[in-house]
């Protein structure tokens, strides 16, 4: 079966890497792909109708979508209208990520635990509410803001500034509506699940490191590293997550008649009153996917076909017990301004240690791999326990260098502290 993957980051590299191991896989295409992907043909198309044409003319048996923006733009609707098999919610269901107010209403309607929130479409009402509630408070642009639309404000001034930025157009249309949300405290975990609208199967738990610097300090990023499993998700907590989050999610999808044949990612805060949903994503997480898929024993392609075909009930996933750790190597200055085009050395040596190096912001220039983005590589390794996985990942990281390479030295510190 030929496969088309949409996206070009570390997440898509991990998906391509895992699908390539499937005996079912024929030719693998990726749009746009990245230079780290082996035996994958790059497809230089972005228009959704052209991609659907490509899928028809290249006998693509399954299309897997990485990024949320493509799902929110309605790629699944276009492909399915042409009878093409695709993994991803349709445009309406993708609003679970595309609109935080849509997601909040969904959670309220179906009884999923989440932070209290109010939605505003003008600055004066938002500021009045802020005055009443005080800080800490969380300010969220309603729409997609590439991970930058959330401010956890510790002071009223910070919140007021964030509200002003949204209504002032900092996030374009995504900030025309703003959520003010109760600030929750606890440890975060990511629960990512396959869902075909009838069955929901969670993948291994994981935890992401969103802050740029060690000790979870500095600005929010797309994710500086991840590990799986997340020990905060104990067997007991899994039961609660099943009962209070995954089952009501599935029931909600059915009651609201949403076409959800895709990946649901619940970002959780584990509070002292139990797990609460901070956000939904309607796709795999990045870099969680790199950590999760290196632990998956089963055939990902087979499972994704089942998601698209609505026969997920027949799938059983098996996992390696060994934990995994993904360390993101980033450009100096990320998530702010950074330079591109720095030659990267040591990639082969890093892989010789047994780690997998997933590319994200890289490019091939005159036969040399150079940096081409903020998050450049995701160095991922398993180990017999979490300490060994951390050691293996950093041993591989030590092989790699470029001018200005930056990374966190403390990925998985919470898991290490729990031992
Ligand atoms: P989101 O894009 O909604 O996942 O938010 C990004 C990050 O902001 C989350 O990973 C949390 O660290 C933080 N966050 C979001 N909502 C809340 C909340 N209600 N309370 C505390 N922190 C939050
Ligand atoms: N790592 C967080 C995300 O993918 O949204």
Short mmCIF file of C-alpha atoms and ligand atoms in Angstrom, two decimals:
data_model
loop_
_atom_site.label_atom_id
_atom_site.label_comp_id
_atom_site.label_asym_id
_atom_site.label_seq_id
_atom_site.Cartn_x
_atom_site.Cartn_y
_atom_site.Cartn_z
CA UNK A 1 0.00 0.00 0.00
CA UNK A 2 1.37 3.40 -0.96
CA UNK A 3 1.22 5.97 1.82
CA UNK A 4 1.15 9.76 1.78
CA UNK A 5 2.16 11.66 4.91
CA UNK A 6 1.35 15.35 5.23
CA UNK A 7 3.88 17.49 7.10
CA UNK A 8 7.63 17.80 7.40
CA UNK A 9 8.58 17.97 11.06
CA UNK A 10 9.98 15.54 13.61
CA UNK A 11 6.54 14.11 14.24
CA UNK A 12 6.09 13.29 10.57
CA UNK A 13 9.61 11.84 10.41
CA UNK A 14 8.72 9.52 13.29
CA UNK A 15 5.46 8.53 11.57
CA UNK A 16 7.29 7.83 8.29
CA UNK A 17 10.03 5.89 10.10
CA UNK A 18 7.47 3.68 11.83
CA UNK A 19 5.26 3.18 8.77
CA UNK A 20 8.34 2.18 6.74
CA UNK A 21 8.72 -0.81 9.09
CA UNK A 22 5.29 -2.14 8.16
CA UNK A 23 5.15 -5.15 5.84
CA UNK A 24 2.04 -3.51 4.34
CA UNK A 25 3.93 -0.38 3.26
CA UNK A 26 4.63 0.21 -0.41
CA UNK A 27 6.02 3.49 -1.58
CA UNK A 28 6.00 6.28 1.02
CA UNK A 29 5.52 9.90 0.02
CA UNK A 30 5.67 12.93 2.25
CA UNK A 31 4.56 16.49 1.62
CA UNK A 32 6.86 18.33 2.09
CA UNK A 33 8.89 15.77 4.06
CA UNK A 34 12.42 16.47 5.29
CA UNK A 35 15.96 15.36 4.41
CA UNK A 36 16.18 12.96 7.33
CA UNK A 37 13.43 10.72 5.97
CA UNK A 38 14.94 7.65 4.33
CA UNK A 39 13.26 5.91 1.41
CA UNK A 40 10.56 8.57 1.35
CA UNK A 41 9.80 10.60 -1.73
CA UNK A 42 9.22 14.32 -1.17
CA UNK A 43 6.06 15.80 -2.68
CA UNK A 44 6.32 19.56 -3.23
CA UNK A 45 2.56 20.28 -3.09
CA UNK A 46 0.58 22.28 -0.55
CA UNK A 47 -2.79 22.86 -2.21
CA UNK A 48 -5.27 20.37 -0.72
CA UNK A 49 -7.02 19.63 -4.01
CA UNK A 50 -3.66 19.02 -5.70
CA UNK A 51 -2.70 16.67 -2.88
CA UNK A 52 -5.95 14.75 -3.40
CA UNK A 53 -5.21 14.56 -7.14
CA UNK A 54 -1.74 13.29 -6.29
CA UNK A 55 -3.19 10.64 -3.97
CA UNK A 56 -5.57 9.47 -6.70
CA UNK A 57 -2.94 9.34 -9.42
CA UNK A 58 -0.27 7.64 -7.25
CA UNK A 59 -2.52 4.90 -5.92
CA UNK A 60 -2.20 6.11 -2.32
CA UNK A 61 -3.92 3.62 0.00
CA UNK A 62 -3.66 5.79 3.10
CA UNK A 63 -2.98 9.45 3.80
CA UNK A 64 -1.84 10.41 7.29
CA UNK A 65 -2.00 14.07 8.32
CA UNK A 66 0.46 15.56 10.83
CA UNK A 67 -0.33 19.29 11.27
CA UNK A 68 -3.51 20.74 12.75
CA UNK A 69 -3.76 23.61 10.27
CA UNK A 70 -4.22 21.18 7.38
CA UNK A 71 -6.96 19.34 9.28
CA UNK A 72 -8.70 22.59 10.23
CA UNK A 73 -8.53 23.61 6.56
CA UNK A 74 -10.62 20.52 5.75
CA UNK A 75 -8.22 18.08 4.08
CA UNK A 76 -10.19 15.08 5.36
CA UNK A 77 -13.43 16.40 3.81
CA UNK A 78 -11.74 16.86 0.43
CA UNK A 79 -10.07 13.44 0.42
CA UNK A 80 -13.17 11.56 1.59
CA UNK A 81 -15.35 13.29 -0.99
CA UNK A 82 -13.05 11.73 -3.59
CA UNK A 83 -13.23 8.32 -1.95
CA UNK A 84 -9.65 8.53 -0.63
CA UNK A 85 -8.71 6.91 2.67
CA UNK A 86 -7.34 9.42 5.18
CA UNK A 87 -6.62 9.60 8.92
CA UNK A 88 -7.86 12.81 10.49
CA UNK A 89 -11.07 14.43 11.69
CA UNK A 90 -13.15 16.44 9.23
CA UNK A 91 -13.20 20.22 9.31
CA UNK A 92 -16.00 20.45 11.88
CA UNK A 93 -14.45 17.91 14.28
CA UNK A 94 -11.02 19.54 13.87
CA UNK A 95 -12.53 22.55 15.68
CA UNK A 96 -11.82 20.61 18.87
CA UNK A 97 -8.32 22.00 18.35
CA UNK A 98 -9.09 24.90 16.00
CA UNK A 99 -11.37 26.67 18.45
CA UNK A 100 -10.76 26.57 22.18
CA UNK A 101 -14.33 27.77 22.83
CA UNK A 102 -15.71 24.94 20.65
CA UNK A 103 -13.62 22.48 22.68
CA UNK A 104 -14.71 24.04 25.97
CA UNK A 105 -18.40 23.78 25.04
CA UNK A 106 -17.89 20.17 23.94
CA UNK A 107 -16.28 19.34 27.30
CA UNK A 108 -19.02 21.10 29.26
CA UNK A 109 -21.80 19.42 27.28
CA UNK A 110 -20.33 15.96 27.78
CA UNK A 111 -19.05 16.34 31.33
CA UNK A 112 -15.27 16.13 30.78
CA UNK A 113 -13.26 17.68 33.63
CA UNK A 114 -11.64 20.94 32.54
CA UNK A 115 -10.78 24.41 33.86
CA UNK A 116 -13.64 26.93 34.23
CA UNK A 117 -13.50 29.52 31.49
CA UNK A 118 -15.36 32.46 30.00
CA UNK A 119 -15.22 33.60 26.37
CA UNK A 120 -14.99 37.26 25.29
CA UNK A 121 -15.15 39.03 21.96
CA UNK A 122 -14.29 42.51 23.24
CA UNK A 123 -11.48 43.84 25.39
CA UNK A 124 -13.58 45.84 27.88
CA UNK A 125 -15.67 42.83 28.96
CA UNK A 126 -12.56 40.66 29.22
CA UNK A 127 -10.85 43.27 31.42
CA UNK A 128 -13.93 43.60 33.62
CA UNK A 129 -13.98 39.83 34.14
CA UNK A 130 -10.24 39.87 34.88
CA UNK A 131 -10.82 42.53 37.56
CA UNK A 132 -13.45 40.32 39.17
CA UNK A 133 -11.38 37.09 39.02
CA UNK A 134 -7.84 38.43 39.57
CA UNK A 135 -4.60 36.55 38.92
CA UNK A 136 -3.28 33.94 38.39
CA UNK A 137 -5.39 33.43 35.31
CA UNK A 138 -4.82 31.94 31.87
CA UNK A 139 -5.43 33.97 28.72
CA UNK A 140 -5.99 32.01 25.51
CA UNK A 141 -6.55 33.15 21.96
CA UNK A 142 -9.50 31.10 20.73
CA UNK A 143 -8.05 30.01 17.38
CA UNK A 144 -4.86 28.40 16.11
CA UNK A 145 -1.81 30.44 17.07
CA UNK A 146 1.01 27.95 16.41
CA UNK A 147 1.35 27.21 20.12
CA UNK A 148 1.87 30.88 21.02
CA UNK A 149 -1.68 31.88 21.96
CA UNK A 150 -1.60 30.91 25.65
CA UNK A 151 -0.32 33.07 28.51
CA UNK A 152 -0.34 31.75 32.06
CA UNK A 153 -0.51 35.15 33.77
CA UNK A 154 0.74 35.38 37.33
CA UNK A 155 -0.31 39.03 37.69
CA UNK A 156 -3.34 41.04 36.55
CA UNK A 157 -1.06 43.29 34.52
CA UNK A 158 0.38 40.34 32.62
CA UNK A 159 -3.15 39.11 31.91
CA UNK A 160 -4.31 42.56 30.80
CA UNK A 161 -1.32 42.80 28.44
CA UNK A 162 -2.10 39.38 26.99
CA UNK A 163 -5.77 40.30 26.51
CA UNK A 164 -4.74 43.53 24.81
CA UNK A 165 -2.31 41.68 22.52
CA UNK A 166 -5.07 39.31 21.39
CA UNK A 167 -7.60 42.05 20.61
CA UNK A 168 -4.84 44.14 19.07
CA UNK A 169 -4.35 41.47 16.43
CA UNK A 170 -1.18 39.70 17.66
CA UNK A 171 -2.73 36.40 16.52
CA UNK A 172 -4.88 37.72 13.71
CA UNK A 173 -8.35 36.20 13.51
CA UNK A 174 -7.32 33.56 16.08
CA UNK A 175 -7.36 36.26 18.79
CA UNK A 176 -10.69 37.88 17.88
CA UNK A 177 -12.21 35.79 20.63
CA UNK A 178 -10.40 35.21 23.93
CA UNK A 179 -10.83 32.70 26.75
CA UNK A 180 -10.05 33.59 30.33
CA UNK A 181 -9.46 30.37 32.16
CA UNK A 182 -8.99 29.26 35.74
CA UNK A 183 -5.32 28.56 36.39
CA UNK A 184 -4.74 24.92 37.29
CA UNK A 185 -1.78 23.54 39.18
CA UNK A 186 -0.24 20.10 39.02
CA UNK A 187 1.84 17.96 36.69
CA UNK A 188 1.05 17.80 32.98
CA UNK A 189 0.74 14.66 30.88
CA UNK A 190 -0.18 13.98 27.28
CA UNK A 191 -2.69 11.29 26.45
CA UNK A 192 -2.83 10.56 22.74
CA UNK A 193 -5.40 8.10 21.40
CA UNK A 194 -6.59 6.58 18.14
CA UNK A 195 -10.31 7.09 17.58
CA UNK A 196 -12.54 5.92 14.73
CA UNK A 197 -15.77 7.30 16.19
CA UNK A 198 -16.76 3.91 17.62
CA UNK A 199 -13.67 2.83 19.53
CA UNK A 200 -10.92 4.76 21.28
CA UNK A 201 -7.50 3.22 21.95
CA UNK A 202 -5.01 5.24 23.99
CA UNK A 203 -1.33 5.08 23.09
CA UNK A 204 1.39 5.00 25.74
CA UNK A 205 1.38 8.07 28.00
CA UNK A 206 4.01 10.76 27.57
CA UNK A 207 5.17 14.08 28.90
CA UNK A 208 6.43 17.06 26.97
CA UNK A 209 8.79 19.83 28.12
CA UNK A 210 7.26 23.03 26.79
CA UNK A 211 9.60 25.60 28.35
CA UNK A 212 12.80 26.56 26.56
CA UNK A 213 15.27 26.22 29.44
CA UNK A 214 16.31 23.77 32.14
CA UNK A 215 14.14 23.54 35.23
CA UNK A 216 11.05 24.30 33.11
CA UNK A 217 11.92 27.98 32.91
CA UNK A 218 11.91 30.44 30.03
CA UNK A 219 9.42 30.98 27.25
CA UNK A 220 6.96 28.37 25.95
CA UNK A 221 8.11 26.47 22.87
CA UNK A 222 6.63 23.80 20.63
CA UNK A 223 8.32 21.28 22.94
CA UNK A 224 11.99 20.83 23.88
CA UNK A 225 11.81 17.13 24.61
CA UNK A 226 9.51 14.34 25.65
CA UNK A 227 9.52 10.96 27.28
CA UNK A 228 7.24 7.97 27.50
CA UNK A 229 5.69 6.63 29.64
CA UNK A 230 4.88 9.47 32.05
CA UNK A 231 5.07 7.93 35.55
CA UNK A 232 2.54 10.50 36.80
CA UNK A 233 -0.01 8.44 34.87
CA UNK A 234 -0.27 5.55 37.30
CA UNK A 235 -2.51 2.54 36.59
CA UNK A 236 -5.07 4.11 38.92
CA UNK A 237 -4.95 7.43 37.06
CA UNK A 238 -5.36 5.55 33.75
CA UNK A 239 -8.66 4.22 35.08
CA UNK A 240 -9.85 7.74 35.89
CA UNK A 241 -8.70 9.00 32.49
CA UNK A 242 -10.60 6.16 30.79
CA UNK A 243 -13.77 6.82 32.74
CA UNK A 244 -13.76 10.61 32.97
CA UNK A 245 -12.07 11.64 29.74
CA UNK A 246 -11.77 8.99 27.01
CA UNK A 247 -15.22 7.39 27.38
CA UNK A 248 -17.08 10.74 27.60
CA UNK A 249 -15.03 11.98 24.63
CA UNK A 250 -16.20 9.06 22.51
CA UNK A 251 -19.79 9.45 23.68
CA UNK A 252 -19.61 13.17 22.91
CA UNK A 253 -18.30 12.51 19.40
CA UNK A 254 -21.20 10.15 18.81
CA UNK A 255 -23.89 12.38 20.34
CA UNK A 256 -22.65 15.42 18.40
CA UNK A 257 -22.32 13.27 15.25
CA UNK A 258 -18.74 14.39 14.68
CA UNK A 259 -16.70 12.57 12.03
CA UNK A 260 -13.70 11.77 14.16
CA UNK A 261 -11.54 9.17 12.46
CA UNK A 262 -8.17 10.36 13.61
CA UNK A 263 -5.85 11.10 16.50
CA UNK A 264 -7.08 12.81 19.65
CA UNK A 265 -4.53 14.32 22.00
CA UNK A 266 -5.69 15.45 25.43
CA UNK A 267 -3.25 17.72 27.24
CA UNK A 268 -3.94 17.05 30.91
CA UNK A 269 -3.15 18.76 34.17
CA UNK A 270 -3.11 16.22 36.96
CA UNK A 271 -4.47 18.33 39.82
CA UNK A 272 -5.16 17.28 43.40
CA UNK A 273 -8.81 17.01 42.31
CA UNK A 274 -7.93 14.64 39.48
CA UNK A 275 -7.00 15.02 35.82
CA UNK A 276 -8.39 17.99 33.90
CA UNK A 277 -8.19 18.65 30.17
CA UNK A 278 -6.16 21.76 29.32
CA UNK A 279 -6.58 21.42 25.59
CA UNK A 280 -7.36 19.05 22.77
CA UNK A 281 -5.21 18.57 19.74
CA UNK A 282 -6.60 16.58 16.84
CA UNK A 283 -3.25 15.14 15.77
CA UNK A 284 -0.11 13.55 17.11
CA UNK A 285 2.01 15.69 19.45
CA UNK A 286 5.48 16.87 18.56
CA UNK A 287 7.86 15.74 20.14
CA UNK A 288 5.69 13.24 22.05
CA UNK A 289 5.24 11.14 18.91
CA UNK A 290 8.98 10.62 18.58
CA UNK A 291 9.08 9.19 22.12
CA UNK A 292 5.87 7.18 21.75
CA UNK A 293 6.41 5.56 18.36
CA UNK A 294 9.89 4.33 19.27
CA UNK A 295 8.09 2.24 21.93
CA UNK A 296 5.37 0.85 19.68
CA UNK A 297 5.84 -2.82 18.74
CA UNK A 298 2.70 -3.15 16.64
CA UNK A 299 2.22 -2.15 13.03
CA UNK A 300 1.28 1.54 12.95
CA UNK A 301 0.11 1.41 9.35
CA UNK A 302 -2.33 -1.39 10.09
CA UNK A 303 -3.71 0.58 13.06
CA UNK A 304 -4.07 3.78 11.00
CA UNK A 305 -5.91 1.93 8.25
CA UNK A 306 -8.29 0.63 10.92
CA UNK A 307 -8.84 4.20 12.19
CA UNK A 308 -9.72 5.39 8.69
CA UNK A 309 -11.94 2.38 7.96
CA UNK A 310 -13.78 2.46 11.28
CA UNK A 311 -12.64 -0.98 12.42
CA UNK A 312 -10.37 0.02 15.27
CA UNK A 313 -12.17 -2.45 17.57
CA UNK A 314 -10.11 -5.19 15.88
CA UNK A 315 -6.77 -3.57 16.78
CA UNK A 316 -4.64 -4.40 19.78
CA UNK A 317 -1.47 -2.43 20.31
CA UNK A 318 1.67 -3.87 21.86
CA UNK A 319 4.46 -1.83 23.42
CA UNK A 320 8.07 -2.21 24.42
CA UNK A 321 8.33 -1.89 28.20
CA UNK A 322 11.51 0.14 27.82
CA UNK A 323 10.94 3.88 28.33
CA UNK A 324 12.08 6.32 25.68
CA UNK A 325 13.39 9.85 25.71
CA UNK A 326 13.48 12.45 22.93
CA UNK A 327 15.82 15.42 23.31
CA UNK A 328 15.11 18.31 20.94
CA UNK A 329 18.15 20.12 19.56
CA UNK A 330 17.24 23.70 18.68
CA UNK A 331 18.76 26.74 17.04
CA UNK A 332 20.33 29.37 19.25
CA UNK A 333 17.62 31.93 20.13
CA UNK A 334 14.61 29.65 19.59
CA UNK A 335 11.69 30.29 20.28
CA UNK A 336 12.74 33.86 19.46
CA UNK A 337 14.86 34.91 16.52
CA UNK A 338 17.48 32.42 15.29
CA UNK A 339 19.82 31.98 12.34
CA UNK A 340 19.51 29.24 9.76
CA UNK A 341 21.90 27.45 7.43
CA UNK A 342 24.42 26.14 10.00
CA UNK A 343 26.10 22.89 8.89
CA UNK A 344 25.29 19.97 11.23
CA UNK A 345 27.93 17.36 12.03
CA UNK A 346 27.84 13.99 13.75
CA UNK A 347 24.45 12.71 12.56
CA UNK A 348 25.76 9.28 11.53
CA UNK A 349 27.78 8.87 14.72
CA UNK A 350 24.70 9.71 16.77
CA UNK A 351 22.71 6.95 15.07
CA UNK A 352 25.57 4.48 15.52
CA UNK A 353 24.93 4.69 19.28
CA UNK A 354 21.53 3.07 18.62
CA UNK A 355 19.50 6.27 18.94
CA UNK A 356 17.16 7.50 16.21
CA UNK A 357 17.67 11.06 15.01
CA UNK A 358 14.39 12.54 13.76
CA UNK A 359 14.80 15.63 11.63
CA UNK A 360 12.55 18.68 11.95
CA UNK A 361 14.10 21.99 10.82
CA UNK A 362 16.82 20.72 8.48
CA UNK A 363 17.59 21.19 4.81
CA UNK A 364 20.03 19.73 2.32
CA UNK A 365 22.34 22.39 0.88
CA UNK A 366 25.14 21.33 -1.48
CA UNK A 367 25.08 17.80 -0.12
CA UNK A 368 25.34 18.97 3.50
CA UNK A 369 22.55 18.87 6.11
CA UNK A 370 22.11 22.35 7.55
CA UNK A 371 19.76 23.90 10.10
CA UNK A 372 16.57 25.36 8.69
CA UNK A 373 14.25 25.98 11.64
CA UNK A 374 13.91 26.54 15.37
CA UNK A 375 13.56 22.94 16.44
CA UNK A 376 16.11 21.13 14.32
CA UNK A 377 16.42 17.51 15.49
CA UNK A 378 14.78 15.12 17.94
CA UNK A 379 17.32 12.63 19.26
CA UNK A 380 15.40 9.65 20.60
CA UNK A 381 16.52 6.54 22.47
CA UNK A 382 15.09 3.79 24.61
CA UNK A 383 16.75 2.28 27.67
CA UNK A 384 16.12 -0.48 30.19
CA UNK A 385 14.79 2.14 32.57
CA UNK A 386 14.20 5.89 32.36
CA UNK A 387 17.72 6.71 33.61
CA UNK A 388 19.25 4.50 30.91
CA UNK A 389 17.02 6.02 28.24
CA UNK A 390 18.11 9.51 29.31
CA UNK A 391 21.75 8.44 29.22
CA UNK A 392 21.39 6.83 25.79
CA UNK A 393 19.67 9.87 24.32
CA UNK A 394 22.29 12.31 25.66
CA UNK A 395 25.14 10.02 24.54
CA UNK A 396 23.81 10.40 21.00
CA UNK A 397 23.25 14.15 21.46
CA UNK A 398 26.95 14.48 22.39
CA UNK A 399 27.90 13.30 18.88
CA UNK A 400 26.01 16.13 17.18
CA UNK A 401 27.02 19.74 16.85
CA UNK A 402 26.52 22.96 14.94
CA UNK A 403 27.30 26.57 15.70
CA UNK A 404 24.71 27.74 18.22
CA UNK A 405 23.08 24.38 18.99
CA UNK A 406 20.98 24.59 22.16
CA UNK A 407 19.08 21.95 24.09
CA UNK A 408 17.76 21.16 27.52
CA UNK A 409 19.98 19.00 29.73
CA UNK A 410 17.15 17.87 32.00
CA UNK A 411 14.65 16.06 29.78
CA UNK A 412 12.65 13.54 31.86
CA UNK A 413 13.74 15.11 35.16
CA UNK A 414 10.29 14.58 36.67
CA UNK A 415 10.39 10.88 35.85
CA UNK A 416 13.92 10.61 37.29
CA UNK A 417 12.85 12.38 40.49
CA UNK A 418 9.95 9.97 40.96
CA UNK A 419 12.12 6.86 41.10
P1 LIG B 1 -2.35 24.79 25.54
O1 LIG B 1 -1.86 25.32 24.22
O2 LIG B 1 -3.79 25.05 25.83
O3 LIG B 1 -1.89 23.39 25.81
O4 LIG B 1 -1.53 25.60 26.63
C1 LIG B 1 -0.13 25.61 26.62
C2 LIG B 1 0.38 25.42 28.01
O5 LIG B 1 -0.15 26.43 28.86
C3 LIG B 1 -0.04 24.10 28.64
O6 LIG B 1 0.78 23.04 28.30
C4 LIG B 1 0.06 24.46 30.11
O7 LIG B 1 1.40 24.41 30.53
C5 LIG B 1 -0.40 25.89 30.14
N1 LIG B 1 -1.84 25.98 30.47
C6 LIG B 1 -2.89 25.96 29.60
N2 LIG B 1 -4.05 26.07 30.26
C7 LIG B 1 -3.77 26.16 31.56
C8 LIG B 1 -4.55 26.28 32.76
N3 LIG B 1 -5.88 26.36 32.72
N4 LIG B 1 -3.90 26.33 33.93
C9 LIG B 1 -2.54 26.28 33.98
N5 LIG B 1 -1.75 26.16 32.91
C10 LIG B 1 -2.35 26.10 31.70
N1 LIG B 2 4.05 19.01 22.12
C1 LIG B 2 2.83 19.70 22.13
C2 LIG B 2 2.07 19.67 20.89
O1 LIG B 2 2.35 18.92 19.97
O2 LIG B 2 1.12 20.43 20.79
#
